[in-house]
DNA sequence: ACGCTCTTGTGCACCGGTTCACATGGCACT
DNA sequence: AGTGCCATGTGAACCGGTGCACAAGAGCGT
């Protein structure tokens, strides 16, 4: 049911794959490929071909049977869905090891997410220039957001400061937040927050490794 | 999906939540709390209480009805499941912006994943000391893995070098890999690889933001 | 024009995960 | 011991996602 004025709802799982398709399609476009089949795109993205077709069926990007999809059209359509091909400036709260690395990452800029503002609570960090941007006091966050017209916030503070950082971002009008701190934070339901937990990723790997080796050195408490 | 039968199989979704429970439980233990109910643990972890109970039912950690779960017992049991409380040294391939940030992260060490080895292809980077560890040539990866007894590999190279980096890790005997490069890489099926794609995370946020604002896109690509 | 081939688009069955709802059973207090 | 209370543990419905399998349709060559 497509309603005028509203963008159709696309399943979360599909949305999560669109960026992957985008990457693959950019690669194809670079090498001059103009048409692509669901099978080859699937291979490129590491997913099932039927899944690709179903995903693309949610977009306004129909392919032609017997031929495939037009790379350029697909690219444009995915870009429209993912933020309307509009640039979304990002502000980072907490410019430590991770914050600096993220600031210097040019892949964000290329993807339409320029790092526009940096703030930190530490006076030793404030005033320093990182990747061409001067770090400003966290108290001036609202100003920074306003000046840079940032729409996305990244939290890279220690875990115990994450809730405060998120609160400040929401207060400043940010509605999309990426949180790298290993902490569960509460946000109003009109705010979209995503958690990136690197330590957790390693622990999940650890579980599977443990299982694989089956090396049970621990006191298995069997009932 | 592997079907090794040594240790009981735990659903993936549950495994992904165990580290979160672990964090919450550590917090509780620090503050001297000895018993915890599924409701409060759920709140702490940001999930549904019934879900917590079902998750914990997969472990050998049963609670007592009317009371709750013993924090210490739960902690021990989760630790056992997640890698048997054994330290899993990590080797990082690609010591650029991100690789350096990860090297300096003490949360990994605390979680049982000490950064034991660093390798890079750039002669300018090789030999430099990062977080107390000397960066070695990527050609010596197998040696580094052997010497450090690393069991986990992290790929933090540019995307176009990711497949090569992964191949080297597998060649060196690594069976658990965390890949930060935005690239789909192929691995033998006895290798466990997890993708961390930060740019994708931002793009997903962008989609929801785009939807929320309902700012009907005007830059409709002409046909 | 016709039929062959190729790929899309999708109905449908399957599966893992989530959540509700409630029976089960331990604990404390009288 | 009896009674009330409370939290666990789980059966079952529900839900979103995946992938097979196939019909529908486009292009092409004869
Ligand atoms: N470094 C990594 O590779 C890595 C990996 C995984 C997770 N993390 C997580 O990312 C977060 C940042 O890690 P890091 O290594 O950069 O830590 P860090 O200590 O190097 O940097 C944290 C920065 O946040 C600032 N800060 C502290 N409180 C603040 C506040 N209330 N408002 C604004 N800024 C504040 C500090 O001044 C510091 O500059 C941590 O939560 C960590 O657990 C980091
Ligand atoms: N920096 C970030 O915050 C960030 C964020 C998201 C994703 N990433 C991804 O992480 C990866 C690393 O990012 P970065 O900013 O650290 O890049 P970088 O260019 O700073 O570092 C890459 C490092 O990898 C090394 N390298 C190149 N080819 C290699 C090879 N074949 N073997 C071993 N080492 C090799 C380089 O010498 C360099 O030191 C990239 O794929 C990037 O897309 C980075």
XYZ file of N, CA and C in Angstrom, chain A residues 5-12 15-16 18-20 22-23 43-46 73 76-77 80-86 88 90 97-98 100-102 104-105 107-108 111 113 151-154 175-178 180-184 190-223, chain B residues 2-12 15-16 18-20 22-23 43-46 60 73 77 80-86 88 90 97-98 100-102 104-105 107-108 111 113 151-154 175-178 180-184 190-217 219-221:
534
model
N 2.965 10.865 -0.674
C 3.575 11.723 0.329
C 4.370 10.938 1.349
N 4.067 9.685 1.464
C 4.820 8.853 2.389
C 5.657 7.868 1.581
N 6.830 7.615 2.072
C 7.671 6.649 1.401
C 7.236 5.281 1.857
N 7.119 4.361 0.920
C 6.670 3.035 1.318
C 7.602 2.430 2.343
N 7.041 1.610 3.177
C 7.834 0.950 4.194
C 8.621 -0.201 3.575
N 9.860 -0.273 3.893
C 10.723 -1.330 3.392
C 11.201 -2.138 4.584
N 11.139 -3.473 4.504
C 11.565 -4.327 5.619
C 12.961 -3.981 6.101
N 13.169 -4.033 7.396
C 14.468 -3.712 7.972
C 15.596 -4.522 7.353
N 16.521 -3.051 4.085
C 17.242 -1.786 4.248
C 18.699 -2.043 4.597
N 18.932 -3.023 5.453
C 20.293 -3.328 5.876
C 21.144 -3.849 4.724
N 20.618 -2.906 1.428
C 20.727 -1.921 0.359
C 22.121 -1.290 0.262
N 22.729 -0.902 1.381
C 24.075 -0.341 1.286
C 25.066 -1.310 0.656
N 24.871 -2.580 0.909
C 25.772 -3.578 0.328
C 25.578 -3.638 -1.187
N 24.504 -1.233 -2.945
C 25.026 0.042 -3.430
C 26.521 -0.068 -3.712
N 27.236 -0.630 -2.770
C 28.684 -0.803 -2.943
C 28.990 -1.619 -4.175
N 25.780 -12.523 -5.913
C 27.124 -13.021 -5.671
C 27.991 -11.911 -5.097
N 27.865 -10.737 -5.703
C 28.638 -9.567 -5.294
C 28.329 -9.168 -3.860
N 27.096 -9.372 -3.452
C 26.676 -8.931 -2.126
C 26.698 -10.068 -1.106
N 26.946 -11.273 -1.593
C 27.010 -12.403 -0.681
C 25.664 -12.836 -0.129
N 20.164 2.989 -13.018
C 18.851 3.214 -12.452
C 18.775 2.684 -11.021
N 20.667 4.931 -8.625
C 19.903 6.140 -8.311
C 18.771 5.829 -7.346
N 18.088 4.741 -7.604
C 16.926 4.403 -6.790
C 17.316 4.065 -5.355
N 18.192 7.184 -3.531
C 17.004 7.948 -3.149
C 16.419 7.382 -1.857
N 16.303 6.071 -1.811
C 15.715 5.443 -0.625
C 16.557 5.691 0.622
N 17.861 5.579 0.460
C 18.760 5.756 1.607
C 19.075 7.231 1.833
N 18.109 7.990 2.263
C 18.388 9.361 2.627
C 18.208 10.378 1.530
N 17.595 9.961 0.435
C 17.284 10.937 -0.600
C 18.493 11.606 -1.209
N 19.615 10.901 -1.208
C 20.842 11.416 -1.838
C 21.201 12.798 -1.309
N 20.739 13.053 -0.101
C 21.053 14.323 0.535
C 22.195 14.090 1.521
N 24.120 14.211 4.945
C 23.729 14.281 6.354
C 24.962 14.513 7.218
N 27.522 14.922 10.192
C 27.607 14.146 11.427
C 28.382 14.917 12.492
N 40.388 7.875 21.166
C 40.974 6.998 20.148
C 40.005 6.722 19.004
N 38.824 6.289 19.379
C 37.855 5.904 18.362
C 37.306 7.125 17.627
N 38.670 9.918 17.040
C 39.654 10.437 16.077
C 39.677 9.589 14.815
N 39.677 8.265 15.011
C 39.706 7.370 13.850
C 38.495 7.622 12.951
N 37.352 7.776 13.559
C 36.132 8.000 12.785
C 36.208 9.352 12.073
N 38.676 10.820 10.894
C 39.605 10.791 9.765
C 39.158 9.862 8.648
N 38.040 9.203 8.851
C 37.596 8.237 7.854
C 36.902 8.943 6.703
N 35.594 7.557 4.163
C 34.489 6.768 3.627
C 33.132 7.336 4.021
N 33.079 7.989 5.171
C 31.831 8.595 5.613
C 31.460 9.752 4.695
N 30.206 8.621 1.519
C 28.870 8.044 1.613
C 27.788 9.062 1.914
N 28.020 11.348 4.459
C 27.980 11.651 5.890
C 29.246 12.378 6.332
N 22.656 16.246 11.342
C 21.416 15.510 11.570
C 21.684 14.147 12.192
N 22.967 13.804 12.280
C 23.340 12.507 12.831
C 24.389 12.710 13.914
N 24.250 11.975 15.013
C 25.219 12.058 16.087
C 25.915 10.737 16.318
N 27.215 10.801 16.599
C 27.956 9.591 16.942
C 28.477 9.739 18.361
N 18.204 13.388 15.824
C 17.203 12.319 15.874
C 17.745 10.974 15.401
N 18.998 10.954 14.967
C 19.633 9.710 14.525
C 20.984 9.590 15.211
N 21.145 8.507 15.955
C 22.362 8.368 16.755
C 22.999 6.998 16.570
N 24.317 7.025 16.439
C 25.090 5.787 16.383
C 25.924 5.741 17.652
N 28.739 3.984 20.007
C 29.839 3.020 20.076
C 30.164 2.618 21.505
N 29.600 3.334 22.456
C 29.888 3.003 23.849
C 29.123 1.748 24.247
N 29.775 0.839 24.944
C 29.106 -0.404 25.352
C 28.162 -0.158 26.511
N 27.045 0.453 26.206
C 26.067 0.750 27.243
C 24.685 0.835 26.621
N 23.712 0.348 27.362
C 22.327 0.456 26.902
C 21.823 1.825 27.318
N 10.999 8.946 19.476
C 11.116 9.611 18.172
C 12.579 9.693 17.751
N 13.452 9.114 18.553
C 14.878 9.095 18.211
C 15.279 7.690 17.786
N 16.068 7.627 16.738
C 16.524 6.350 16.198
C 17.967 6.135 16.641
N 18.200 5.087 17.400
C 19.566 4.840 17.862
C 20.016 3.448 17.471
N 21.254 3.358 17.034
C 21.822 2.059 16.685
C 23.080 1.839 17.498
N 23.244 0.627 17.934
C 24.346 0.268 18.799
C 25.415 -0.453 17.993
N 26.656 -0.038 18.139
C 27.755 -0.781 17.519
C 28.653 -1.238 18.650
N 28.656 -2.528 18.867
C 29.382 -3.039 20.009
C 30.485 -3.993 19.578
N 31.679 -3.434 19.500
C 32.796 -4.204 18.957
C 33.230 -5.326 19.886
N 33.225 -5.052 21.189
C 33.620 -6.098 22.131
C 32.656 -7.274 22.045
N 31.385 -6.966 21.882
C 30.387 -8.020 21.746
C 30.652 -8.888 20.529
N 31.042 -8.242 19.439
C 31.346 -8.998 18.217
C 32.442 -10.025 18.486
N 33.466 -9.588 19.196
C 34.552 -10.515 19.516
C 34.054 -11.644 20.405
N 33.196 -11.317 21.337
C 32.699 -12.356 22.238
C 31.849 -13.384 21.505
N 31.126 -12.922 20.496
C 30.340 -13.861 19.703
C 31.282 -14.790 18.934
N 32.331 -14.214 18.381
C 33.343 -15.040 17.723
C 33.914 -16.042 18.725
N 34.154 -15.562 19.925
C 34.705 -16.417 20.967
C 33.809 -17.599 21.271
N 32.527 -17.368 21.290
C 31.593 -18.458 21.542
C 31.725 -19.553 20.491
N 31.715 -19.141 19.242
C 31.788 -20.133 18.166
C 33.126 -20.860 18.162
N 34.179 -20.112 18.478
C 35.497 -20.737 18.538
C 35.531 -21.788 19.645
N 35.007 -21.409 20.762
C 34.935 -22.297 21.922
C 34.190 -23.573 21.552
N 33.066 -23.386 20.859
C 32.267 -24.518 20.418
C 33.029 -25.413 19.453
N 33.695 -24.762 18.512
C 34.401 -25.486 17.466
C 35.479 -26.384 18.061
N 36.328 -25.765 18.883
C 37.413 -26.536 19.478
C 36.883 -27.563 20.455
N 35.710 -27.263 21.053
C 35.112 -28.215 21.979
C 36.018 -28.514 23.158
N 37.022 -27.666 23.319
C 38.006 -27.864 24.375
C 37.417 -27.492 25.726
N 36.784 -28.442 26.358
C 36.103 -28.145 27.622
C 37.044 -28.308 28.797
N 37.672 -27.175 29.167
C 38.585 -27.218 30.312
C 37.855 -26.782 31.580
N 36.625 -26.351 31.365
C 35.891 -25.794 32.493
C 35.039 -26.854 33.167
N 34.733 -26.591 34.395
C 33.921 -27.534 35.148
C 32.498 -27.510 34.623
N 32.194 -28.441 33.801
C 30.873 -28.496 33.196
C 29.868 -28.962 34.248
N 28.995 -28.066 34.587
C 28.021 -28.389 35.638
C 26.820 -29.085 35.010
N 26.866 -30.386 34.986
C 25.752 -31.102 34.374
C 24.750 -31.519 35.430
N 23.493 -31.482 35.040
C 22.460 -31.816 36.011
C 22.068 -33.259 35.995
N 26.923 -24.636 11.626
C 27.637 -25.834 12.003
C 26.784 -26.643 12.977
N 26.963 -27.921 12.943
C 26.175 -28.759 13.829
C 27.076 -29.627 14.690
N 28.032 -28.966 15.303
C 28.914 -29.672 16.202
C 28.135 -30.008 17.454
N 28.334 -31.161 17.974
C 27.496 -31.572 19.079
C 28.158 -31.569 20.440
N 29.363 -31.050 20.519
C 30.066 -31.108 21.800
C 29.327 -30.356 22.889
N 29.261 -29.034 22.734
C 28.550 -28.230 23.710
C 27.161 -28.006 23.156
N 26.180 -27.876 24.027
C 24.832 -27.669 23.519
C 24.772 -26.450 22.613
N 23.924 -26.538 21.653
C 23.766 -25.431 20.735
C 22.885 -24.352 21.349
N 23.318 -23.121 21.218
C 22.560 -21.989 21.733
C 22.194 -21.110 20.545
N 20.932 -20.703 20.442
C 20.506 -19.883 19.310
C 21.389 -18.653 19.127
N 21.637 -18.291 17.886
C 22.482 -17.143 17.579
C 22.008 -15.876 18.273
N 23.075 -15.914 21.820
C 24.511 -15.690 21.960
C 24.836 -14.206 21.831
N 24.150 -13.544 20.921
C 24.411 -12.120 20.698
C 24.009 -11.283 21.907
N 24.100 -12.501 25.155
C 24.847 -12.874 26.356
C 25.877 -11.829 26.771
N 26.655 -11.272 25.838
C 27.614 -10.238 26.245
C 26.931 -9.045 26.900
N 25.749 -8.735 26.462
C 25.025 -7.610 27.059
C 24.612 -7.943 28.486
N 26.143 -10.019 30.336
C 27.410 -10.054 31.063
C 27.763 -8.668 31.582
N 27.662 -7.686 30.725
C 27.960 -6.299 31.118
C 27.065 -5.863 32.266
N 15.613 -5.093 31.951
C 15.653 -3.643 31.899
C 17.085 -3.177 31.641
N 18.003 -3.792 32.378
C 19.421 -3.455 32.265
C 19.953 -3.718 30.857
N 19.410 -4.736 30.222
C 19.923 -5.123 28.908
C 19.087 -4.568 27.769
N 17.965 -3.974 28.125
C 17.123 -3.393 27.083
C 16.369 -4.414 26.255
N 23.409 -23.448 31.868
C 23.203 -24.315 33.026
C 23.003 -23.460 34.260
N 26.697 -16.744 39.973
C 26.564 -17.975 39.218
C 26.320 -17.677 37.741
N 28.617 -18.656 34.544
C 28.068 -19.520 33.502
C 28.162 -18.873 32.123
N 31.666 -18.967 30.891
C 32.034 -20.298 30.413
C 31.565 -20.481 28.968
N 30.334 -20.103 28.728
C 29.776 -20.281 27.387
C 30.524 -19.438 26.353
N 30.835 -18.214 26.733
C 31.519 -17.314 25.793
C 33.026 -17.523 25.834
N 33.476 -18.627 25.315
C 34.905 -18.824 25.187
C 35.582 -19.470 26.359
N 34.809 -19.990 27.288
C 35.408 -20.742 28.370
C 36.349 -19.939 29.246
N 36.105 -18.656 29.337
C 36.899 -17.772 30.195
C 38.394 -17.895 29.901
N 38.661 -18.266 28.667
C 40.049 -18.374 28.254
C 40.395 -17.120 27.451
N 41.756 -14.981 24.469
C 41.926 -15.200 23.031
C 42.691 -14.042 22.417
N 44.466 -11.476 20.016
C 44.003 -10.967 18.732
C 45.154 -10.398 17.937
N 44.218 4.271 10.698
C 43.428 5.014 11.676
C 42.655 4.090 12.587
N 41.915 3.204 11.969
C 41.054 2.319 12.743
C 41.866 1.285 13.516
N 44.815 1.464 14.674
C 45.463 2.072 15.849
C 44.462 2.261 16.977
N 43.273 2.750 16.623
C 42.256 2.964 17.657
C 41.922 1.642 18.350
N 41.776 0.605 17.579
C 41.443 -0.698 18.146
C 42.584 -1.205 19.021
N 44.552 0.406 20.790
C 44.646 1.143 22.053
C 43.432 0.921 22.949
N 42.516 0.140 22.478
C 41.291 -0.052 23.248
C 41.503 -1.080 24.345
N 39.325 -2.083 26.433
C 38.132 -2.889 26.666
C 38.276 -4.299 26.108
N 39.061 -4.433 25.057
C 39.278 -5.758 24.480
C 40.059 -6.636 25.444
N 38.020 -7.770 28.196
C 37.056 -8.773 27.786
C 37.686 -10.106 27.434
N 40.329 -10.407 25.270
C 40.841 -10.392 23.897
C 42.011 -9.412 23.771
N 44.262 -16.296 18.218
C 43.205 -17.160 17.680
C 42.140 -16.344 16.960
N 42.261 -15.018 17.052
C 41.292 -14.140 16.414
C 42.029 -13.123 15.556
N 41.488 -12.854 14.384
C 42.083 -11.856 13.506
C 41.133 -10.710 13.250
N 41.685 -9.489 13.207
C 40.883 -8.329 12.857
C 41.454 -7.730 11.573
N 40.903 -18.841 12.715
C 39.583 -19.389 12.364
C 38.433 -18.458 12.749
N 38.789 -17.342 13.382
C 37.770 -16.370 13.778
C 38.225 -14.988 13.332
N 37.411 -14.348 12.498
C 37.824 -13.074 11.912
C 36.739 -12.020 12.037
N 37.202 -10.813 12.384
C 36.311 -9.665 12.425
C 36.769 -8.717 11.328
N 36.487 -5.215 9.310
C 35.979 -3.837 9.323
C 35.973 -3.226 7.935
N 36.609 -3.885 6.980
C 36.652 -3.330 5.630
C 35.303 -3.533 4.956
N 34.802 -2.508 4.280
C 33.496 -2.632 3.630
C 33.607 -3.449 2.355
N 33.750 -4.737 2.511
C 33.881 -5.623 1.362
C 33.373 -7.005 1.726
N 32.725 -7.643 0.780
C 32.281 -9.022 0.991
C 33.450 -9.938 0.668
N 34.986 -23.461 7.329
C 35.414 -23.751 8.698
C 35.907 -22.489 9.393
N 35.804 -21.364 8.675
C 36.216 -20.083 9.263
C 34.975 -19.258 9.581
N 35.012 -18.635 10.739
C 33.887 -17.822 11.192
C 34.253 -16.353 10.988
N 33.494 -15.675 10.160
C 33.808 -14.274 9.919
C 32.603 -13.404 10.209
N 32.859 -12.273 10.836
C 31.797 -11.318 11.111
C 32.165 -9.980 10.510
N 31.158 -9.343 9.952
C 31.356 -8.091 9.248
C 30.920 -6.947 10.152
N 31.740 -5.923 10.274
C 31.324 -4.713 10.982
C 31.412 -3.581 9.983
N 30.248 -3.079 9.612
C 30.231 -2.082 8.549
C 29.640 -0.771 9.060
N 30.541 0.124 9.418
C 30.117 1.364 10.056
C 29.390 2.286 9.090
N 29.856 2.342 7.846
C 29.198 3.202 6.868
C 27.768 2.722 6.635
N 27.594 1.420 6.611
C 26.257 0.856 6.442
C 25.333 1.270 7.585
N 25.881 1.271 8.784
C 25.076 1.677 9.939
C 24.539 3.091 9.743
N 25.404 3.969 9.284
C 24.973 5.346 9.050
C 23.916 5.403 7.956
N 24.093 4.608 6.940
C 23.124 4.623 5.846
C 21.762 4.126 6.287
N 21.754 3.159 7.201
C 20.486 2.673 7.726
C 19.808 3.783 8.535
N 20.607 4.481 9.330
C 20.064 5.632 10.051
C 19.490 6.639 9.060
N 20.228 6.835 7.981
C 19.798 7.790 6.956
C 18.453 7.422 6.364
N 18.243 6.157 6.153
C 16.960 5.707 5.605
C 15.808 6.096 6.523
N 15.977 5.782 7.803
C 14.900 6.065 8.750
C 14.670 7.565 8.905
N 15.770 8.307 8.873
C 15.653 9.756 8.971
C 14.872 10.308 7.778
N 15.254 9.826 6.635
C 14.596 10.221 5.396
C 13.102 9.945 5.475
N 12.769 8.767 5.981
C 11.379 8.378 6.114
C 10.640 9.270 7.114
N 11.316 9.515 8.227
C 10.700 10.264 9.305
C 10.325 11.669 8.845
N 11.296 12.354 8.278
C 11.042 13.716 7.823
C 9.988 13.744 6.738
N 9.833 12.607 6.054
C 8.808 12.537 5.012
C 9.024 13.562 3.931
N 10.171 14.170 3.970
C 10.546 15.206 3.029
C 10.547 14.633 1.608
N 9.372 14.636 1.014
C 9.220 13.983 -0.285
C 10.308 14.430 -1.254
N 11.002 13.462 -1.714
C 12.181 13.733 -2.518
C 11.835 14.378 -3.852
N 14.345 15.484 -6.023
C 15.376 15.208 -7.020
C 15.140 13.852 -7.665
N 13.927 13.655 -8.117
C 13.582 12.386 -8.729
C 14.363 12.238 -10.035
N 15.100 11.201 -10.082
C 15.974 11.008 -11.229
C 15.159 10.832 -12.513
